[in-house]
């Protein structure tokens, strides 16, 4: 009986890992599509408030896939927020920039140790 239960437990664990990997891949694909549509929307938008919101979404969405791109979007957000004297978006930009630097350090540091 113990052999059967451990067998089923092993199958359940493997199934759970496969499902987790599938969800991760699906999320990455959806984020990539989301980023493409947000970039298109950004190019076609003339409203500065909407541009700042899109840049915030782009920077947050691209954090895991491309921290450098995330940082670029966040710097664009900051510049636009300064021009429009929007302190809330300036703070959001600083927060995202800090997260991107942290994320980059997490990716780079293991190579040195």
mmCIF file of C-alpha atoms in Angstrom:
data_model
loop_
_atom_site.group_PDB
_atom_site.id
_atom_site.type_symbol
_atom_site.label_atom_id
_atom_site.label_comp_id
_atom_site.label_asym_id
_atom_site.label_seq_id
_atom_site.Cartn_x
_atom_site.Cartn_y
_atom_site.Cartn_z
ATOM 1 C CA UNK A 1 0.000 0.000 0.000
ATOM 2 C CA UNK A 2 2.850 2.360 0.831
ATOM 3 C CA UNK A 3 4.388 1.685 -2.572
ATOM 4 C CA UNK A 4 1.181 2.619 -4.384
ATOM 5 C CA UNK A 5 0.709 5.830 -2.425
ATOM 6 C CA UNK A 6 4.313 6.902 -2.954
ATOM 7 C CA UNK A 7 3.941 6.081 -6.657
ATOM 8 C CA UNK A 8 0.837 8.249 -6.937
ATOM 9 C CA UNK A 9 2.523 10.993 -4.924
ATOM 10 C CA UNK A 10 5.478 10.952 -7.343
ATOM 11 C CA UNK A 11 3.120 11.193 -10.322
ATOM 12 C CA UNK A 12 1.229 14.063 -8.685
ATOM 13 C CA UNK A 13 4.505 15.941 -8.064
ATOM 14 C CA UNK A 14 5.667 15.473 -11.657
ATOM 15 C CA UNK A 15 2.263 16.542 -12.980
ATOM 16 C CA UNK A 16 2.356 19.622 -10.777
ATOM 17 C CA UNK A 17 5.821 20.553 -12.105
ATOM 18 C CA UNK A 18 4.678 20.118 -15.715
ATOM 19 C CA UNK A 19 1.593 22.259 -15.102
ATOM 20 C CA UNK A 20 3.740 24.948 -13.438
ATOM 21 C CA UNK A 21 6.138 25.033 -16.384
ATOM 22 C CA UNK A 22 3.230 25.212 -18.820
ATOM 23 C CA UNK A 23 1.729 28.144 -16.900
ATOM 24 C CA UNK A 24 5.075 29.946 -16.847
ATOM 25 C CA UNK A 25 5.530 29.532 -20.607
ATOM 26 C CA UNK A 26 1.941 30.624 -21.254
ATOM 27 C CA UNK A 27 2.409 33.721 -19.086
ATOM 28 C CA UNK A 28 5.603 34.648 -20.945
ATOM 29 C CA UNK A 29 3.856 34.302 -24.306
ATOM 30 C CA UNK A 30 0.905 36.402 -23.134
ATOM 31 C CA UNK A 31 3.249 39.065 -21.756
ATOM 32 C CA UNK A 32 5.119 39.189 -25.061
ATOM 33 C CA UNK A 33 1.842 39.737 -26.912
ATOM 34 C CA UNK A 34 0.830 42.305 -24.302
ATOM 35 C CA UNK A 35 4.118 44.175 -24.742
ATOM 36 C CA UNK A 36 3.701 44.265 -28.523
ATOM 37 C CA UNK A 37 0.187 45.666 -28.265
ATOM 38 C CA UNK A 38 1.252 48.217 -25.645
ATOM 39 C CA UNK A 39 4.143 49.363 -27.855
ATOM 40 C CA UNK A 40 1.721 49.846 -30.752
ATOM 41 C CA UNK A 41 -0.657 51.739 -28.507
ATOM 42 C CA UNK A 42 2.186 53.943 -27.253
ATOM 43 C CA UNK A 43 3.148 54.929 -30.802
ATOM 44 C CA UNK A 44 -0.442 55.865 -31.678
ATOM 45 C CA UNK A 45 -1.284 57.779 -28.491
ATOM 46 C CA UNK A 46 -1.006 61.542 -28.279
ATOM 47 C CA UNK A 47 -2.404 61.976 -24.751
ATOM 48 C CA UNK A 48 0.545 62.375 -22.350
ATOM 49 C CA UNK A 49 -1.293 60.932 -19.347
ATOM 50 C CA UNK A 50 -2.155 57.824 -21.327
ATOM 51 C CA UNK A 51 1.453 57.612 -22.590
ATOM 52 C CA UNK A 52 2.713 57.654 -19.005
ATOM 53 C CA UNK A 53 0.299 54.884 -18.040
ATOM 54 C CA UNK A 54 1.357 52.801 -21.037
ATOM 55 C CA UNK A 55 5.056 53.342 -20.271
ATOM 56 C CA UNK A 56 4.431 52.255 -16.679
ATOM 57 C CA UNK A 57 2.689 49.086 -17.886
ATOM 58 C CA UNK A 58 5.414 48.391 -20.456
ATOM 59 C CA UNK A 59 8.195 48.766 -17.933
ATOM 60 C CA UNK A 60 6.454 46.526 -15.405
ATOM 61 C CA UNK A 61 5.556 43.906 -18.027
ATOM 62 C CA UNK A 62 9.063 43.678 -19.440
ATOM 63 C CA UNK A 63 10.859 43.393 -16.068
ATOM 64 C CA UNK A 64 11.398 39.627 -16.084
ATOM 65 C CA UNK A 65 12.055 39.215 -19.787
ATOM 66 C CA UNK A 66 14.254 42.238 -20.387
ATOM 67 C CA UNK A 67 15.359 44.358 -17.422
ATOM 68 C CA UNK A 68 17.309 46.659 -19.743
ATOM 69 C CA UNK A 69 14.200 47.389 -21.794
ATOM 70 C CA UNK A 70 12.243 47.834 -18.572
ATOM 71 C CA UNK A 71 14.785 50.419 -17.442
ATOM 72 C CA UNK A 72 14.514 52.234 -20.774
ATOM 73 C CA UNK A 73 10.719 52.450 -20.530
ATOM 74 C CA UNK A 74 10.995 53.645 -16.927
ATOM 75 C CA UNK A 75 13.469 56.399 -17.874
ATOM 76 C CA UNK A 76 11.103 57.497 -20.668
ATOM 77 C CA UNK A 77 8.296 57.528 -18.120
ATOM 78 C CA UNK A 78 10.394 59.642 -15.761
ATOM 79 C CA UNK A 79 11.263 62.194 -18.468
ATOM 80 C CA UNK A 80 7.626 62.517 -19.501
ATOM 81 C CA UNK A 81 6.515 62.801 -15.870
ATOM 82 C CA UNK A 82 9.034 65.581 -15.210
ATOM 83 C CA UNK A 83 7.872 67.498 -18.296
ATOM 84 C CA UNK A 84 4.277 67.223 -17.091
ATOM 85 C CA UNK A 85 5.099 67.842 -13.416
ATOM 86 C CA UNK A 86 3.467 64.554 -12.448
ATOM 87 C CA UNK A 87 5.088 63.590 -9.146
ATOM 88 C CA UNK A 88 3.189 60.327 -8.796
ATOM 89 C CA UNK A 89 4.528 59.018 -12.110
ATOM 90 C CA UNK A 90 8.013 60.305 -11.251
ATOM 91 C CA UNK A 91 7.873 58.201 -8.088
ATOM 92 C CA UNK A 92 6.564 55.198 -10.050
ATOM 93 C CA UNK A 93 9.417 55.574 -12.524
ATOM 94 C CA UNK A 94 12.027 55.695 -9.741
ATOM 95 C CA UNK A 95 10.530 52.596 -8.140
ATOM 96 C CA UNK A 96 10.567 50.664 -11.425
ATOM 97 C CA UNK A 97 14.125 51.809 -12.191
ATOM 98 C CA UNK A 98 15.263 50.625 -8.747
ATOM 99 C CA UNK A 99 13.533 47.250 -9.263
ATOM 100 C CA UNK A 100 15.179 46.845 -12.668
ATOM 101 C CA UNK A 101 18.641 47.514 -11.211
ATOM 102 C CA UNK A 102 17.934 44.995 -8.454
ATOM 103 C CA UNK A 103 16.679 42.445 -10.975
ATOM 104 C CA UNK A 104 19.784 42.977 -13.129
ATOM 105 C CA UNK A 105 22.068 42.536 -10.108
ATOM 106 C CA UNK A 106 20.314 39.267 -9.264
ATOM 107 C CA UNK A 107 20.963 38.058 -12.810
ATOM 108 C CA UNK A 108 24.619 39.167 -12.921
ATOM 109 C CA UNK A 109 25.945 38.471 -9.416
ATOM 110 C CA UNK A 110 25.773 34.653 -9.558
ATOM 111 C CA UNK A 111 28.352 34.718 -12.371
ATOM 112 C CA UNK A 112 30.925 36.285 -10.058
ATOM 113 C CA UNK A 113 30.529 33.888 -7.151
#
